[in-house]
Tab-separated table of C-alpha atoms in Angstrom:
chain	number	residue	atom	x	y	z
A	33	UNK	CA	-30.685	141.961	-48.881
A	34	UNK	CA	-28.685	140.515	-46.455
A	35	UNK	CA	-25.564	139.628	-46.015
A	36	UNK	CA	-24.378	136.206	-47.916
A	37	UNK	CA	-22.964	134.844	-44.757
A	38	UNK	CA	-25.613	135.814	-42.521
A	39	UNK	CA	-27.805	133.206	-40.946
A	40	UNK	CA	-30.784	134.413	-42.225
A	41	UNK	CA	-29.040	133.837	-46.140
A	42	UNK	CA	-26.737	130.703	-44.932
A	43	UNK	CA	-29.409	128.802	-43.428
A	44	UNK	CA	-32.438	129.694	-45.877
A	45	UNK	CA	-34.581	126.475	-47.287
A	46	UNK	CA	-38.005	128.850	-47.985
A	47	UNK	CA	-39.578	127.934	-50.907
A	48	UNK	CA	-37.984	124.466	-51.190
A	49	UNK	CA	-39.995	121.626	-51.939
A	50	UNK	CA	-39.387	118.567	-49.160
A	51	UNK	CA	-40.960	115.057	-49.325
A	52	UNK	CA	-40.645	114.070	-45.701
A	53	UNK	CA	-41.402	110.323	-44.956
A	54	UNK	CA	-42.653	109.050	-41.601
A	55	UNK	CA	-43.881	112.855	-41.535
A	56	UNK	CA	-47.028	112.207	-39.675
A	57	UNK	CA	-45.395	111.192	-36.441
A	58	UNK	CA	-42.028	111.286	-34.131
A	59	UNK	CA	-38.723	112.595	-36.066
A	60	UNK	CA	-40.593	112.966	-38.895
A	61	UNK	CA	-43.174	115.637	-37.929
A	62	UNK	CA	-40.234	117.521	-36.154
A	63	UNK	CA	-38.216	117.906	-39.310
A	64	UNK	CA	-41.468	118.703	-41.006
A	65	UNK	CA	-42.637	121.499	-38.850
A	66	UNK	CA	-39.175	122.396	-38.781
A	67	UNK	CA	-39.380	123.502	-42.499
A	68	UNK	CA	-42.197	124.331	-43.028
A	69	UNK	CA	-42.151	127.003	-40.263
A	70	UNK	CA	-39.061	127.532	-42.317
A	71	UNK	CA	-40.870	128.687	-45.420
A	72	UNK	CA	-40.603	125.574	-46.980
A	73	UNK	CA	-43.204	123.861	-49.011
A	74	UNK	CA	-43.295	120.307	-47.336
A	75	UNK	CA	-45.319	116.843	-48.377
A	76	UNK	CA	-45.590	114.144	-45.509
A	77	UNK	CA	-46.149	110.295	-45.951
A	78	UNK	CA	-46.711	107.609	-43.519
A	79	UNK	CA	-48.616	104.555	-42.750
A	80	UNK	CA	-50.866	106.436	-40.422
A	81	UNK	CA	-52.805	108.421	-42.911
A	82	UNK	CA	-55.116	110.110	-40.291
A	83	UNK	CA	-52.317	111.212	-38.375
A	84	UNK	CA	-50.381	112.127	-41.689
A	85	UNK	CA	-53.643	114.564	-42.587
A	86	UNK	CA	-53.889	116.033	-38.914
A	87	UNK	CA	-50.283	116.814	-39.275
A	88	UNK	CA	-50.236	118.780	-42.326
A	89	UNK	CA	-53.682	120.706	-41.377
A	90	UNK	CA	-51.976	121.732	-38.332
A	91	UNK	CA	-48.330	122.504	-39.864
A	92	UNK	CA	-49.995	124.297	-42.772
A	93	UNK	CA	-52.184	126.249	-40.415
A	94	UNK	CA	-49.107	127.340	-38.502
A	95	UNK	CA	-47.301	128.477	-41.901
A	96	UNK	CA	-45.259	130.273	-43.369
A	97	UNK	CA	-44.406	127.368	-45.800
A	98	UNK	CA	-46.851	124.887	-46.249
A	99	UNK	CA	-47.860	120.862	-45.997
A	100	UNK	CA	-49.611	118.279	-47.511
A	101	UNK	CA	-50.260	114.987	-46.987
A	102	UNK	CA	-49.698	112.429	-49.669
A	103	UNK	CA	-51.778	109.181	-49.240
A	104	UNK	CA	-50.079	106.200	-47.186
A	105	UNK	CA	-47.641	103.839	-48.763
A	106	UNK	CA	-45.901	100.449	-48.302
A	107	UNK	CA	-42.650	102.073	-48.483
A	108	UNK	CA	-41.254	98.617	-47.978
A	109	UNK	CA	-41.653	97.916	-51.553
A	110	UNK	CA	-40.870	99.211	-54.194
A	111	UNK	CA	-44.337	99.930	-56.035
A	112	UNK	CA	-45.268	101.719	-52.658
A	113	UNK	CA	-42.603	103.850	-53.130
A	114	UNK	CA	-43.212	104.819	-56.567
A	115	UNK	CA	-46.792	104.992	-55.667
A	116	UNK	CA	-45.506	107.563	-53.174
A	117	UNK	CA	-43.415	109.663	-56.350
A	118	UNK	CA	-46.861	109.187	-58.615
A	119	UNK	CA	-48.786	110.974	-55.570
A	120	UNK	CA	-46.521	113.798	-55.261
A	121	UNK	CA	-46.610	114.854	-58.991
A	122	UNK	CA	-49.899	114.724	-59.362
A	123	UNK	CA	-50.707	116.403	-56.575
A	124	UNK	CA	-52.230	120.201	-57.674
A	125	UNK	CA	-49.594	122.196	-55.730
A	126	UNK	CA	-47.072	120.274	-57.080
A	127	UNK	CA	-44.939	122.450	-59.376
A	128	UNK	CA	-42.153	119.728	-60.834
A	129	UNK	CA	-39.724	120.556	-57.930
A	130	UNK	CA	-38.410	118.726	-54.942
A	131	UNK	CA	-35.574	120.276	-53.909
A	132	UNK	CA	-35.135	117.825	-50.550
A	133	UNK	CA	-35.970	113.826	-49.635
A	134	UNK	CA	-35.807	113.067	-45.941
A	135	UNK	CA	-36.010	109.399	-45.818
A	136	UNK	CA	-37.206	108.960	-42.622
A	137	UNK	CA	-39.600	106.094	-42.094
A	138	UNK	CA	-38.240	103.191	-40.201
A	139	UNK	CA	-38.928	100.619	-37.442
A	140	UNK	CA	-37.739	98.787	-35.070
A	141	UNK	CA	-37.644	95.037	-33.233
A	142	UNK	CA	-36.643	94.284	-29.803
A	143	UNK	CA	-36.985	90.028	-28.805
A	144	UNK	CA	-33.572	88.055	-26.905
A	145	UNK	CA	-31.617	86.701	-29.038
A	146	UNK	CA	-33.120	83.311	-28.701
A	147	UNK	CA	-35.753	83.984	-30.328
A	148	UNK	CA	-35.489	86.153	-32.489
A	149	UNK	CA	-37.054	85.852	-35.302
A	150	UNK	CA	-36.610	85.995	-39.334
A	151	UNK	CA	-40.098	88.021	-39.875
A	152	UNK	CA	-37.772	91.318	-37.898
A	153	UNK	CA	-35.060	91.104	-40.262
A	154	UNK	CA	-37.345	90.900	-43.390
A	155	UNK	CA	-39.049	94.129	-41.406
A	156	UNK	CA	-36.248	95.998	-40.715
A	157	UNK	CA	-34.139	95.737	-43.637
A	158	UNK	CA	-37.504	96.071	-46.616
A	159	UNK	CA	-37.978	99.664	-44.332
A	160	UNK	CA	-35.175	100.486	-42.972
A	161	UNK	CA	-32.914	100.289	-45.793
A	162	UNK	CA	-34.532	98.896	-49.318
A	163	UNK	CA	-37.038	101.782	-48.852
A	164	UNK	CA	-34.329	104.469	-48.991
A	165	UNK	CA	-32.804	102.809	-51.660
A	166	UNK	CA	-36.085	102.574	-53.865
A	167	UNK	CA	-37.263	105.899	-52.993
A	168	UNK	CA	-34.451	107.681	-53.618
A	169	UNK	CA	-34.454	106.015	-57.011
A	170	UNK	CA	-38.080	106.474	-58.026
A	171	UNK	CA	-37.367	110.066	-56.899
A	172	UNK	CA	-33.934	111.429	-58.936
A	173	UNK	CA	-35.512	112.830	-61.735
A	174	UNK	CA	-37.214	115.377	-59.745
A	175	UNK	CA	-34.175	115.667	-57.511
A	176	UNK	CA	-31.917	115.929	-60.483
A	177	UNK	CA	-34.222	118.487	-62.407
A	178	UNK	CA	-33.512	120.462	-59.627
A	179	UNK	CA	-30.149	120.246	-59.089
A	180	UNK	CA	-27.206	122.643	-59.496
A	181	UNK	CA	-23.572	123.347	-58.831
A	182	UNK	CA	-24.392	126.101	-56.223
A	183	UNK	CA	-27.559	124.755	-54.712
A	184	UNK	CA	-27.409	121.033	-55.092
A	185	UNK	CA	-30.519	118.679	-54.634
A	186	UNK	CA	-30.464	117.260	-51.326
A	187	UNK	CA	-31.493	113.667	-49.603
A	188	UNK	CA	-31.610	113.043	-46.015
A	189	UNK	CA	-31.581	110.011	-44.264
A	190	UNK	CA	-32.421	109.110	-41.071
A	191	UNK	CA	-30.308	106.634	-39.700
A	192	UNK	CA	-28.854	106.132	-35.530
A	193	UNK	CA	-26.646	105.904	-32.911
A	194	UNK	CA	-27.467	102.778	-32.936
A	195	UNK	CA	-25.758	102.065	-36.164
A	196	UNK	CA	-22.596	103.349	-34.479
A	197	UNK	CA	-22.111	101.624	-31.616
A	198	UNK	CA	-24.881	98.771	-30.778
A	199	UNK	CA	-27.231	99.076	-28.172
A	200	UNK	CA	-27.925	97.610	-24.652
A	201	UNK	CA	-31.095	96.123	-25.799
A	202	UNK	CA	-32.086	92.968	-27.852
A	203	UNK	CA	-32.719	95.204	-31.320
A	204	UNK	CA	-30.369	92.921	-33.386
A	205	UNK	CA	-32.015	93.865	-36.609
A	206	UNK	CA	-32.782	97.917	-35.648
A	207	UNK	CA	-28.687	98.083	-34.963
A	208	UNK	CA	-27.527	96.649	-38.296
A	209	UNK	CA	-30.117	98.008	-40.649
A	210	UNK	CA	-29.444	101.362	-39.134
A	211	UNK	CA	-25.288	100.691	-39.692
A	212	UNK	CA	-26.350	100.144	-43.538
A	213	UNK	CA	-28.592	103.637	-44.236
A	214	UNK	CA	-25.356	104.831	-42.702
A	215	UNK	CA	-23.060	103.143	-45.629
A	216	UNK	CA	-25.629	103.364	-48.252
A	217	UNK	CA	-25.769	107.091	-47.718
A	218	UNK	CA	-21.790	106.828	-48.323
A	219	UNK	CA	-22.689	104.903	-51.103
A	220	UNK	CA	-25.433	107.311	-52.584
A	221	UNK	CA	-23.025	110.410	-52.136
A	222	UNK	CA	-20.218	108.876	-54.250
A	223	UNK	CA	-22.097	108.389	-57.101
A	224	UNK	CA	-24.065	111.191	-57.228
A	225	UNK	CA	-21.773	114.416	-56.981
A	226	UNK	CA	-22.080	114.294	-60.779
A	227	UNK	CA	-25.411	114.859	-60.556
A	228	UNK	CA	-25.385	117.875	-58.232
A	229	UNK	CA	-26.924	115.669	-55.252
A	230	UNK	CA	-25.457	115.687	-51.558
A	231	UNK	CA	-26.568	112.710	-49.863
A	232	UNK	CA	-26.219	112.799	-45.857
A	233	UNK	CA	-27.552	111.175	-43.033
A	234	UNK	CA	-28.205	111.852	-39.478
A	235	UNK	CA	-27.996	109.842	-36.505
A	236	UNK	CA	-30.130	110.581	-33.838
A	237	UNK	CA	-30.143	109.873	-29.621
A	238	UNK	CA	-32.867	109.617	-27.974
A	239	UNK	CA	-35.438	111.708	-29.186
A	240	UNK	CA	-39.192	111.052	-27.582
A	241	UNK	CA	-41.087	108.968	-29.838
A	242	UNK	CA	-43.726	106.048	-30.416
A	243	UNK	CA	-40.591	103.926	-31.443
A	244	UNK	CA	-38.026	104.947	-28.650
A	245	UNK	CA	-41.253	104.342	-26.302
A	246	UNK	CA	-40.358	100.604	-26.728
A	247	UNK	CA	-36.939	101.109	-25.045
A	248	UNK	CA	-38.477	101.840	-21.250
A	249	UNK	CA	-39.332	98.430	-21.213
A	250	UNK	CA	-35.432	97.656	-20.783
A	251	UNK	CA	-34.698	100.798	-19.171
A	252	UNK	CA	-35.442	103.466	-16.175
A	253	UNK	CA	-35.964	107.003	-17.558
A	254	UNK	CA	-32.689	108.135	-15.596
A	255	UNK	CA	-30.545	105.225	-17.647
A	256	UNK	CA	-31.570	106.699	-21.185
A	257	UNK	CA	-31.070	109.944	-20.318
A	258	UNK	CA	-27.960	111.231	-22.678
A	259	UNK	CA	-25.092	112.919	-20.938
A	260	UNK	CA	-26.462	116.419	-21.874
A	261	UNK	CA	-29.107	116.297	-19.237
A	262	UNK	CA	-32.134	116.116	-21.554
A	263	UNK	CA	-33.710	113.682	-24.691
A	264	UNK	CA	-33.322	115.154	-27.956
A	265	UNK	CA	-36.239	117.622	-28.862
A	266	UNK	CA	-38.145	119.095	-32.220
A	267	UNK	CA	-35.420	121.871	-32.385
A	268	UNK	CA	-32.344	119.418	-32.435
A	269	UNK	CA	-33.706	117.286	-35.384
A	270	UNK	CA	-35.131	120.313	-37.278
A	271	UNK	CA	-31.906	122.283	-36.687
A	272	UNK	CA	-29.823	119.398	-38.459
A	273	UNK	CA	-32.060	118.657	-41.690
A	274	UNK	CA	-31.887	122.346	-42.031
A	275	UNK	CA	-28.268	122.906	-42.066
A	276	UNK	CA	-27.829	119.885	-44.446
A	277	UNK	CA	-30.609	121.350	-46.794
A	278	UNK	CA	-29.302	125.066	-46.750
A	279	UNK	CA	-26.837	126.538	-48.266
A	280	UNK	CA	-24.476	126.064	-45.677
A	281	UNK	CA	-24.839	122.699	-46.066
A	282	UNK	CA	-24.146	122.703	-49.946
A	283	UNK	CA	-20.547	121.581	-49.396
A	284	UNK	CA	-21.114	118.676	-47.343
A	285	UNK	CA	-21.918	115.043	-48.771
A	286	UNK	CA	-21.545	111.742	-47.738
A	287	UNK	CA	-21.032	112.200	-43.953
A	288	UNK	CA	-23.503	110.932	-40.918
A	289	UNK	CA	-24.416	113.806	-38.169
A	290	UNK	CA	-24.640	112.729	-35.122
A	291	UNK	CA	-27.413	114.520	-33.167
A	292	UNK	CA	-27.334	111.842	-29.630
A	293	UNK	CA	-27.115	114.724	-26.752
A	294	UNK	CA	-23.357	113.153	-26.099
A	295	UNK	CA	-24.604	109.778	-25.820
A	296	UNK	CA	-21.250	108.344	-27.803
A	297	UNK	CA	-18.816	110.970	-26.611
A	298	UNK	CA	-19.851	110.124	-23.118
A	299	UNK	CA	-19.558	106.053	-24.125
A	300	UNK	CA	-16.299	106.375	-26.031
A	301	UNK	CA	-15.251	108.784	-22.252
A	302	UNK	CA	-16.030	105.740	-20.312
A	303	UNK	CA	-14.408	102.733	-22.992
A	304	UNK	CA	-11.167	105.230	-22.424
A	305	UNK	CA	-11.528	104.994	-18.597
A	306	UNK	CA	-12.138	101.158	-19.007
């Protein structure tokens, strides 16, 4: 056996169960492959359900946890998301655990100010934020059944830099709804250390994506590049659910990781300078 404070013990999530939204794709499929080749037992969800079944044949494949694909939801309401809890327990390998949610799905709007219109906000906010809200909720009593003082249940969400400090570009609705999964996962974590539940969030850079794709229409590669030297990669995003879904993450609840390559170390550098 190893040693209690040895990475392999303090960083251990196989044989957790993870529901992984937006797991087909982008961030998602990182933190996915991230536990499953983690030993974790991992079920994906997004809107692309070819890509969502691709994904776990390949993960699974790859082992030596495995992956599943749920069918696709409209997490933006609430039925989807309960459609998405319904799924999961029914769902022959499911054993009546889920250890982990990683809230992940999202999407984004980018239009001047002008003209921007309602129809982003309604977009942004129902997926963005309502999503976690009503996911989380449909899901507790499978987190909760779970949960315990030593190894609490854990959920995940995937919020932004840009919910820190707004960004360059016209994504009016992207920045704010990003700023509240930030404060609703302050929100979540207050109310549900009773319940043995840590509730974290992280806030990613730049990682390569089908979303962050958008953002090279109002910027040269060399501009986006974080101070680090490189975009954020499968490793980064993996490394940081993991840590908040191991046991050396047990302690830690209501906080938002920033994972950005120094992208707000090197702005905050330059306000100083300014």
């Amino acid at each position: 056996m190893p040693s209690p404070l040895a990475a392999s013990a303090l960083f251990d999530v196989s044989q957790k169960h993870a529901l992984v939204t937006g797991g087909g794709r982008g961030i998602g499929l990182m933190i996915a492959a991230g536990l499953v080749q983690s030993g974790a037992n991992v079920y994906i969800v997004s809107r692309d359900s070819r890509a969502t079944s691709e994904a776990a044949a390949s993960l699974s494949a790859q082992g030596p946890g495995s992956c599943v694909a749920l069918p696709s939801a409209d997490l933006s309401t609430d039925e989807g998301c309960r459609a998405v809890i319904d799924a999961l327990k029914q769902h022959q390998l499911f054993q009546g655990k889920l250890h982990i949610l990683v809230n992940n799905s999202g999407t984004s709007w980018g239009e001047p100010f002008e003209s921007y219109p309602d129809k982003a906000w309604d977009r942004n906010f129902h997926l963005n934020v309502r999503a976690v809200f009503n996911l989380v909720r449909a899901a507790l009593p499978l987190l909760q059944a779970c949960a315990t003082k030593d190894d609490p249940s854990r959920v995940i969400n995937v919020g932004s830099i840009a919910g820190i400090v707004p960004q360059a570009w016209p994504t009016y609705a992207y920045d704010t709804a990003k700023a509240a999964v930030h404060h609703l996962t302050t929100k979540l974590a207050s109310e549900f250390c009773e319940k043995c539940i840590t509730v974290n969030a992280i806030a990613p850079g730049l990682v390569p994506s089908k979303m962050s794709e958008q953002l090279r229409s109002y910027a040269s590669d060399d501009a986006l590049v974080p101070p680090l030297q490189r975009v954020g990669a499968a490793g980064d995003m993996a490394g940081a659910v993991i840590y908040l879904s191991s046991r050396a993450g047990s302690w830690v609840t209501g906080t938002t990781l920033v994972v950005d390559g120094g992208a707000l170390a090197g702005r905050n550098s330059l306000s100083a300078k300014l």
